[in-house]
Coordinates of C-alpha atoms in Angstrom, one line a residue:
X1 CA 68.7 169.4 75.5
X2 CA 68.1 165.3 75.7
X3 CA 69.1 166.3 79.7
X4 CA 66.0 168.6 80.4
X5 CA 64.0 166.1 78.9
X6 CA 64.9 163.7 80.3
X7 CA 64.3 165.8 84.5
X8 CA 60.9 166.9 83.0
X9 CA 60.0 163.1 82.3
X10 CA 61.1 162.3 86.3
X11 CA 59.8 165.4 87.8
X12 CA 55.9 164.1 85.5
X13 CA 56.2 160.7 86.6
X14 CA 56.6 161.4 90.6
X15 CA 53.4 164.1 90.2
X16 CA 51.6 160.9 88.6
X17 CA 52.5 158.9 91.3
X18 CA 50.9 161.6 93.9
X19 CA 47.3 160.9 95.3
X20 CA 45.3 163.2 94.4
X21 CA 43.1 164.2 97.3
X22 CA 40.2 166.9 96.9
X23 CA 39.8 169.5 99.0
X24 CA 36.3 168.2 100.5
X25 CA 37.7 164.6 101.2
X26 CA 38.6 165.8 104.5
X27 CA 36.0 165.0 107.2
X28 CA 33.3 167.7 107.4
X29 CA 32.8 166.4 111.4
X30 CA 35.1 164.8 114.3
X31 CA 34.0 161.3 114.7
X32 CA 31.8 161.1 117.3
X33 CA 31.6 159.4 120.6
X34 CA 29.1 156.1 120.5
X35 CA 28.5 157.3 124.3
X36 CA 27.4 160.8 122.8
X37 CA 25.6 159.4 119.8
X38 CA 23.5 157.2 122.5
X39 CA 22.6 159.6 124.8
X40 CA 21.4 162.2 122.1
X41 CA 19.7 159.7 120.5
X42 CA 17.5 158.4 123.5
X43 CA 16.3 162.2 124.0
X44 CA 14.1 161.8 126.7
X45 CA 12.0 164.9 125.3
X46 CA 10.1 164.2 122.9
X47 CA 10.1 168.0 121.4
X48 CA 13.8 168.0 121.3
X49 CA 14.0 165.1 118.1
X50 CA 17.3 164.1 116.7
X51 CA 17.6 165.7 113.4
X52 CA 18.8 164.3 109.9
X53 CA 22.3 164.7 109.6
X54 CA 25.0 164.2 107.1
X55 CA 27.4 161.2 107.7
X56 CA 30.5 161.9 110.3
X57 CA 33.2 161.1 107.6
X58 CA 32.8 160.4 103.9
X59 CA 30.6 162.4 102.4
X60 CA 30.9 163.9 99.7
X61 CA 34.4 161.5 98.9
X62 CA 35.1 160.8 95.1
X63 CA 36.5 157.5 94.5
X64 CA 37.5 155.6 91.7
X65 CA 37.2 152.2 90.9
X66 CA 40.1 151.1 92.2
X67 CA 39.9 153.0 95.3
X68 CA 36.8 151.3 96.5
X69 CA 38.4 148.2 96.0
X70 CA 40.8 148.5 98.3
X71 CA 39.1 150.4 101.1
X72 CA 36.4 147.9 100.9
X73 CA 38.9 145.1 101.4
X74 CA 40.3 146.9 104.6
X75 CA 36.8 147.7 106.1
X76 CA 35.9 143.2 105.2
X77 CA 39.7 142.3 107.0
X78 CA 38.2 145.0 110.1
X79 CA 34.3 143.5 110.1
X80 CA 36.4 139.5 110.1
X81 CA 38.2 140.4 112.8
X82 CA 35.6 141.8 114.6
X83 CA 33.7 138.1 114.1
X84 CA 31.5 139.7 111.4
X85 CA 31.0 137.6 108.8
X86 CA 30.9 139.6 105.3
X87 CA 29.8 137.6 102.8
X88 CA 25.7 139.0 102.3
X89 CA 27.0 142.6 102.3
X90 CA 28.9 141.8 98.6
X91 CA 26.3 143.8 97.3
X92 CA 25.6 146.3 99.6
X93 CA 27.6 149.4 99.5
X94 CA 29.8 150.0 102.6
X95 CA 31.4 152.9 104.1
X96 CA 34.9 154.3 102.6
X97 CA 36.8 154.2 105.3
X98 CA 37.0 151.5 109.0
X99 CA 36.3 154.7 111.3
X100 CA 32.1 154.9 109.9
X101 CA 32.3 151.3 110.2
X102 CA 33.4 151.1 113.8
X103 CA 31.1 154.0 114.4
X104 CA 28.3 151.3 113.4
X105 CA 29.3 148.6 114.9
X106 CA 30.0 150.4 118.4
X107 CA 26.1 152.3 118.6
X108 CA 24.9 148.4 118.0
X109 CA 26.9 147.1 120.8
X110 CA 25.9 149.9 122.7
X111 CA 22.1 149.2 122.2
X112 CA 22.1 145.8 124.0
X113 CA 23.4 144.0 119.8
X114 CA 26.1 141.6 120.2
X115 CA 28.5 140.0 117.3
X116 CA 25.8 136.8 116.9
X117 CA 23.0 139.2 116.4
X118 CA 25.0 141.0 113.5
X119 CA 25.6 138.3 111.7
X120 CA 21.9 137.5 112.0
X121 CA 21.6 140.4 110.2
X122 CA 24.3 141.9 108.8
X123 CA 22.7 144.2 106.8
X124 CA 21.5 146.4 109.7
X125 CA 25.4 147.9 108.8
X126 CA 24.4 149.3 106.1
X127 CA 22.4 152.2 108.2
X128 CA 24.4 154.9 108.7
X129 CA 23.9 155.7 112.4
X130 CA 22.4 159.6 111.8
X131 CA 20.6 158.7 108.9
X132 CA 19.0 156.0 109.8
X133 CA 20.0 154.4 113.9
X134 CA 19.7 157.2 115.4
X135 CA 15.7 158.8 114.2
X136 CA 14.2 155.5 114.5
X137 CA 15.4 154.1 117.8
X138 CA 14.3 158.0 119.0
X139 CA 11.0 157.4 117.6
X140 CA 10.1 154.0 118.6
X141 CA 11.1 155.3 122.2
X142 CA 8.7 158.1 121.8
X143 CA 5.8 156.1 121.5
X144 CA 6.4 153.1 123.5
X145 CA 9.5 151.0 123.4
X146 CA 11.5 151.2 126.7
X147 CA 15.3 152.1 126.0
X148 CA 16.5 149.3 128.2
X149 CA 14.6 146.0 125.6
X150 CA 15.7 148.6 122.3
X151 CA 18.8 146.4 121.6
X152 CA 15.9 143.3 122.2
X153 CA 13.3 145.1 119.4
X154 CA 16.0 145.4 117.2
X155 CA 17.4 142.0 117.2
X156 CA 13.5 140.7 116.5
X157 CA 12.8 143.1 114.0
X158 CA 16.5 144.3 112.4
X159 CA 14.2 145.8 109.1
X160 CA 13.0 148.6 111.0
X161 CA 16.7 150.5 111.0
X162 CA 15.9 150.7 107.6
X163 CA 12.3 152.3 107.4
X164 CA 11.6 155.8 107.4
X165 CA 9.8 157.5 110.5
X166 CA 7.6 159.6 108.4
X167 CA 6.7 157.7 105.2
X168 CA 6.8 154.3 106.9
X169 CA 6.8 154.5 110.9
X170 CA 4.4 156.5 111.9
X171 CA 1.7 155.7 109.2
X172 CA 1.1 152.4 111.5
X173 CA 1.1 153.9 115.3
X174 CA -1.4 156.5 113.4
X175 CA -3.0 153.2 112.5
X176 CA -2.4 151.1 115.4
X177 CA -4.7 154.5 117.2
X178 CA -7.2 154.3 115.1
X179 CA -8.3 150.8 115.9
X180 CA -8.8 152.3 119.7
X181 CA -5.3 150.3 121.0
X182 CA -4.5 152.7 123.9
X183 CA -0.9 155.1 123.8
X184 CA 0.3 153.4 126.9
X185 CA -0.4 149.8 124.9
X186 CA 1.8 150.1 122.2
X187 CA 4.8 149.6 123.2
X188 CA 3.3 146.0 124.3
X189 CA 1.9 145.7 120.9
X190 CA 4.9 146.1 119.1
X191 CA 7.5 144.3 121.2
X192 CA 5.2 141.4 120.9
X193 CA 4.9 141.8 117.4
X194 CA 7.4 144.1 115.8
X195 CA 6.6 142.8 112.4
X196 CA 3.5 145.2 112.1
X197 CA 6.1 148.3 111.5
X198 CA 6.6 147.0 108.3
X199 CA 2.6 145.8 107.1
X200 CA 1.1 147.8 104.2
X201 CA -1.9 149.8 106.0
X202 CA -4.5 149.1 102.6
X203 CA -3.3 145.4 102.6
X204 CA -3.6 142.3 105.9
X205 CA -4.3 144.3 108.3
X206 CA -7.6 146.6 107.0
X207 CA -8.7 143.0 105.1
X208 CA -8.7 141.2 108.5
X209 CA -10.6 143.7 110.7
X210 CA -13.4 143.9 108.0
X211 CA -13.7 140.5 107.8
X212 CA -14.2 140.3 112.2
X213 CA -16.7 143.0 111.9
X214 CA -18.3 141.9 109.5
X215 CA -19.1 137.7 111.7
X216 CA -19.9 140.6 114.2
X217 CA -17.1 141.9 116.3
X218 CA -18.2 145.1 117.8
X219 CA -15.6 148.0 116.5
X220 CA -14.6 149.1 119.8
X221 CA -12.9 145.9 121.0
X222 CA -10.4 145.3 117.7
X223 CA -8.3 147.9 119.8
X224 CA -8.1 145.1 123.5
X225 CA -8.3 142.4 120.8
X226 CA -4.9 143.8 118.9
X227 CA -4.1 144.7 122.3
X228 CA -4.1 141.3 123.5
X229 CA -3.4 139.4 120.3
X230 CA -1.8 141.2 117.8
X231 CA -1.0 138.5 115.2
X232 CA -4.9 138.8 113.6
X233 CA -3.6 142.1 112.0
X234 CA -1.1 139.9 110.5
X235 CA -3.3 137.1 109.2
X236 CA -4.5 136.9 105.6
X237 CA -8.4 136.2 105.5
X238 CA -9.0 134.2 102.7
X239 CA -6.2 131.6 104.2
X240 CA -6.8 131.5 107.8
X241 CA -9.7 133.1 109.1
X242 CA -12.4 132.7 106.9
X243 CA -12.0 129.0 106.9
X244 CA -11.4 127.7 110.9
X245 CA -14.6 130.5 110.9
X246 CA -16.3 128.6 108.6
X247 CA -15.3 125.3 110.0
X248 CA -16.6 126.7 113.3
X249 CA -19.8 127.4 112.0
X250 CA -20.1 124.3 110.5
X251 CA -20.3 122.3 113.8
X252 CA -23.0 124.6 114.6
X253 CA -21.7 127.6 116.3
X254 CA -23.2 130.8 115.4
X255 CA -20.9 133.8 114.3
X256 CA -22.7 136.4 116.6
X257 CA -21.5 133.4 119.3
X258 CA -17.6 133.2 117.7
X259 CA -17.4 137.3 117.7
X260 CA -18.0 137.2 121.4
X261 CA -15.5 134.1 121.7
X262 CA -13.0 136.4 119.4
X263 CA -14.1 139.1 121.3
X264 CA -12.8 137.7 125.4
X265 CA -10.0 135.1 123.6
X266 CA -8.7 136.7 120.5
X267 CA -5.8 133.8 120.6
X268 CA -8.2 131.3 119.7
X269 CA -7.7 133.1 115.7
X270 CA -4.2 132.0 116.1
X271 CA -4.7 128.2 116.4
X272 CA -4.1 126.2 112.7
X273 CA -7.1 124.3 111.7
X274 CA -5.4 121.4 110.0
X275 CA -2.7 120.7 112.7
X276 CA -4.8 121.2 115.8
X277 CA -8.0 122.2 115.7
X278 CA -9.7 119.4 113.1
X279 CA -7.4 116.8 115.4
X280 CA -8.9 118.0 118.4
X281 CA -12.8 118.2 117.4
X282 CA -12.3 114.4 115.8
X283 CA -10.6 113.7 119.4
X284 CA -13.6 114.8 121.1
X285 CA -15.8 112.9 118.6
X286 CA -13.1 109.8 118.9
X287 CA -14.0 109.7 123.4
X288 CA -17.4 109.5 122.6
X289 CA -18.9 112.9 122.8
X290 CA -21.9 113.9 120.6
X291 CA -21.8 115.4 117.6
X292 CA -24.4 117.4 118.6
X293 CA -22.4 118.9 121.8
X294 CA -19.7 120.3 120.4
X295 CA -20.7 123.7 120.1
X296 CA -21.7 124.1 123.4
X297 CA -18.1 122.8 124.6
X298 CA -16.7 124.3 122.5
X299 CA -18.6 127.7 123.2
X300 CA -18.0 126.7 127.4
X301 CA -14.7 126.4 126.8
X302 CA -13.1 127.6 123.4
X303 CA -9.2 127.0 124.7
X304 CA -9.7 123.0 124.3
X305 CA -9.5 123.4 120.4
X306 CA -5.7 124.6 121.5
X307 CA -4.7 121.9 123.7
X308 CA -2.7 118.7 123.7
X309 CA -6.1 117.0 123.6
X310 CA -5.6 113.1 123.1
X311 CA -3.0 113.6 126.3
X312 CA -5.1 115.2 128.7
X313 CA -8.3 112.7 127.5
X314 CA -6.1 109.9 128.1
X315 CA -5.1 110.9 131.5
X316 CA -8.6 112.1 132.8
X317 CA -10.5 109.1 131.5
X318 CA -8.3 106.5 133.2
X319 CA -8.1 109.0 136.3
X320 CA -11.9 108.0 136.3
X321 CA -12.3 105.2 135.5
X322 CA -9.8 103.7 138.6
X323 CA -10.7 106.5 141.2
X324 CA -13.8 107.5 141.0
X325 CA -15.9 104.7 139.3
X326 CA -17.3 106.3 136.6
X327 CA -16.8 104.4 132.8
X328 CA -16.1 106.7 129.4
X329 CA -19.6 107.0 128.5
X330 CA -19.9 109.1 132.2
X331 CA -16.2 110.7 131.5
X332 CA -18.5 112.1 128.2
X333 CA -21.0 113.1 129.7
X334 CA -19.2 114.9 132.5
X335 CA -17.5 116.5 129.6
X336 CA -20.2 117.8 128.0
X337 CA -21.7 119.4 130.7
X338 CA -18.2 120.9 131.6
X339 CA -15.2 120.4 129.5
X340 CA -13.2 122.4 131.6
X341 CA -12.7 118.8 133.0
X342 CA -10.2 118.2 130.9
X343 CA -7.4 120.7 132.0
X344 CA -8.5 120.2 135.9
X345 CA -5.4 119.0 138.7
X346 CA -6.6 115.4 139.8
X347 CA -5.7 117.0 143.4
X348 CA -8.3 119.6 142.8
X349 CA -11.0 116.8 141.3
X350 CA -10.2 114.8 144.6
X351 CA -11.4 117.3 147.3
X352 CA -15.0 117.6 146.9
X353 CA -15.7 113.9 145.2
X354 CA -13.3 112.9 149.4
X355 CA -16.0 115.2 150.8
X356 CA -19.1 113.7 149.6
X357 CA -17.2 110.3 150.6
X358 CA -17.3 111.4 154.1
X359 CA -20.6 112.2 153.6
X360 CA -21.6 108.5 154.0
X361 CA -22.5 108.7 149.8
X362 CA -21.3 106.2 148.6
X363 CA -18.9 105.8 145.9
X364 CA -21.4 104.9 143.1
X365 CA -23.9 107.8 144.1
X366 CA -21.7 109.7 144.7
X367 CA -20.0 108.7 141.1
X368 CA -23.7 109.7 139.8
X369 CA -23.6 113.0 141.5
X370 CA -20.4 114.3 139.2
X371 CA -21.9 112.7 136.4
X372 CA -25.0 115.1 136.8
X373 CA -23.1 118.2 137.5
X374 CA -19.5 117.9 137.1
X375 CA -19.6 121.6 137.8
X376 CA -18.9 120.6 141.8
X377 CA -15.1 119.8 141.3
X378 CA -14.8 123.5 140.8
X379 CA -16.7 124.6 144.4
X380 CA -14.5 125.2 147.4
X381 CA -15.3 122.5 150.0
X382 CA -15.9 125.2 153.1
X383 CA -18.7 126.0 150.6
X384 CA -19.8 122.6 150.6
X385 CA -19.8 121.7 154.4
X386 CA -21.6 124.7 154.8
X387 CA -24.6 123.8 152.5
X388 CA -24.5 119.8 153.7
X389 CA -24.8 121.1 157.2
X390 CA -27.7 123.1 156.5
X391 CA -29.4 120.6 154.5
X392 CA -28.8 118.1 156.9
X393 CA -29.9 120.0 160.3
X394 CA -32.4 122.5 159.1
X395 CA -34.2 121.2 156.2
X396 CA -33.5 117.7 157.4
X397 CA -34.5 115.7 154.1
X398 CA -32.8 112.1 153.5
X399 CA -29.7 112.7 151.5
X400 CA -31.3 110.5 148.7
X401 CA -32.5 114.3 147.6
X402 CA -28.5 115.3 147.4
X403 CA -28.4 113.0 145.3
X404 CA -31.0 113.5 143.1
X405 CA -30.0 117.1 142.5
X406 CA -26.4 117.4 143.1
X407 CA -27.0 121.5 141.7
X408 CA -28.0 122.0 145.3
X409 CA -24.6 122.4 146.4
X410 CA -24.0 125.4 143.8
X411 CA -25.9 128.1 144.7
X412 CA -25.2 129.6 147.5
X413 CA -26.5 129.2 150.9
X414 CA -27.0 133.2 152.5
X415 CA -28.5 134.4 149.1
X416 CA -30.8 131.9 148.2
X417 CA -31.0 128.4 149.8
X418 CA -31.9 129.9 153.3
X419 CA -33.9 132.8 152.5
X420 CA -36.2 130.5 150.0
X421 CA -36.7 127.5 152.4
X422 CA -37.7 130.1 155.2
X423 CA -40.5 131.7 152.8
X424 CA -41.5 128.2 152.0
X425 CA -41.4 126.5 156.1
X426 CA -43.8 130.0 157.1
X427 CA -46.0 128.9 153.9
X428 CA -46.4 124.9 154.6
X429 CA -45.1 124.2 151.6
X430 CA -43.4 121.4 150.9
X431 CA -41.2 120.4 147.8
X432 CA -38.0 119.1 146.0
X433 CA -34.8 121.0 145.7
X434 CA -34.7 121.4 142.2
X435 CA -38.4 123.1 142.6
X436 CA -37.8 125.8 144.6
X437 CA -34.1 126.4 144.1
X438 CA -34.0 125.6 140.5
X439 CA -35.8 128.9 139.2
X440 CA -34.8 132.6 139.2
X441 CA -36.6 135.1 141.5
X442 CA -39.8 136.2 139.8
X443 CA -40.4 132.4 138.8
X444 CA -40.3 131.4 142.8
X445 CA -42.5 133.9 144.1
X446 CA -45.3 133.0 140.7
X447 CA -45.0 129.8 142.2
X448 CA -45.8 130.9 146.1
X449 CA -48.6 132.4 144.8
X450 CA -50.6 129.8 142.6
X451 CA -52.7 127.3 143.7
X452 CA -51.2 124.8 142.7
X453 CA -47.0 123.6 142.2
X454 CA -46.4 123.1 138.4
X455 CA -44.7 119.9 137.4
X456 CA -40.9 119.7 137.4
X457 CA -39.2 120.1 134.4
X458 CA -35.4 118.4 133.1
X459 CA -33.6 122.2 134.8
X460 CA -31.8 124.2 132.8
X461 CA -28.7 123.1 131.2
X462 CA -25.8 124.1 132.6
X463 CA -23.2 126.9 130.9
X464 CA -20.2 127.5 132.7
X465 CA -19.6 130.9 131.9
X466 CA -22.2 131.0 129.9
X467 CA -25.7 132.2 129.2
X468 CA -28.6 130.5 131.5
X469 CA -31.0 127.9 128.0
X470 CA -34.4 127.2 130.0
X471 CA -35.8 123.4 128.3
X472 CA -38.7 123.9 126.0
X473 CA -37.9 127.8 125.2
X474 CA -36.0 129.6 122.2
X475 CA -35.7 132.1 125.3
X476 CA -32.5 132.9 126.5
X477 CA -31.3 134.6 130.5
X478 CA -29.3 137.4 129.7
X479 CA -27.1 138.6 132.5
X480 CA -29.1 142.1 132.6
X481 CA -32.6 139.8 133.4
X482 CA -31.1 136.9 135.3
X483 CA -31.5 137.8 139.3
X484 CA -27.9 138.5 141.6
X485 CA -28.2 134.8 142.8
X486 CA -27.5 133.8 139.1
X487 CA -25.5 135.4 138.0
X488 CA -23.7 134.4 141.2
X489 CA -24.2 131.0 141.0
X490 CA -22.5 130.7 137.4
X491 CA -19.2 132.6 138.0
X492 CA -19.2 130.7 141.4
X493 CA -18.6 127.7 139.0
X494 CA -16.4 129.1 136.3
X495 CA -13.1 128.4 136.5

């Protein structure tokens, strides 16, 4: 009897030592090759979208605490052998077998990620290839992310792998399309600012758009603005956009003008108010720019708010003083009339200067001309030559008149100077250059029909790329009301 009991005890002992493997622990589906997964996931057929499928190996496996710890140690050793640091994965549930982890690593490598990229955001290893990576990457390709740059996109925004296509990604794309972002531009916008995919629609994006529209931005221009500078959708109104707008308004810029500036150059909204904009405004004042001229300068050349301005102004002021014999006050007046000077290369500046000096104009007179009309720096020397020779051969006036009215060079020879001077000759009228050139076609006809020559004014204030504001009048001439010559005049000198 004792011998029988010992035999039964030995059998029970062997049974206890044998691991119990339930039938559903066996793999439901053989492990798929990563190359095949890639081909499946990036299918160009938009209708045949990869469906959510079960994980490949360990779905349904029931493991005890001891088995989980053992498998985790094995998987961590495998990752360490690849160079992956698993420290940040302590709280993350890892797959039960090395084969599944290998599948994830190889899939990420196939789309262009390196081990270093994975170490930057190791939580991506917690994403299932079939449940997370395949649907997300397939959807991203469908909306315009190039397959060749998919790895770059995931590297820049790996959190996208955790997202739900239906619940999180698709609503953001629908929102962007509702802002008039063109379908073909969607990939470009997301490559530039992939974090958009993680924003809440009712949060920052909606409020920033609503505020821009409230200050006068045309709703139809929001889409092009987002395409040009998508970061505006991530800016908080209260801490970023509104303080910048309020500061620029305090300098004398109306909100309507700001709205037009933002529509054309949305990146201005990204200039840091405290670190860039305010120091640049203070820098302009320190170089002798009048406070009342700040609004005009910013409206003409908004980019000046974001330049390394102190270095540029110092360099240009020294050059003007050394080469052009223009003192700091004259330099400041030239900046007020044409702020783009701060970005002009010195060899470009010297071309029209050398032309004027070569025509026998004294250096002091040349300095007066460029201070009064710095738009000369933006003109082609060939056009200046043609206008000068016509002035000498046909008009036959002394060069002194060019010194007094250097704006002569900025007018079109064929469409304005020649036809108007010929009209004056046919009527026997003699007048100054400014009298017959510095006016619209309608005003010129009125002057020709008049019984007297009206008194000359100081001329219009010159705004590069903007509207022509007549002195002594609050009326602003829009481009629709201007003649072709006036439009050409402005466009010729704009940088």
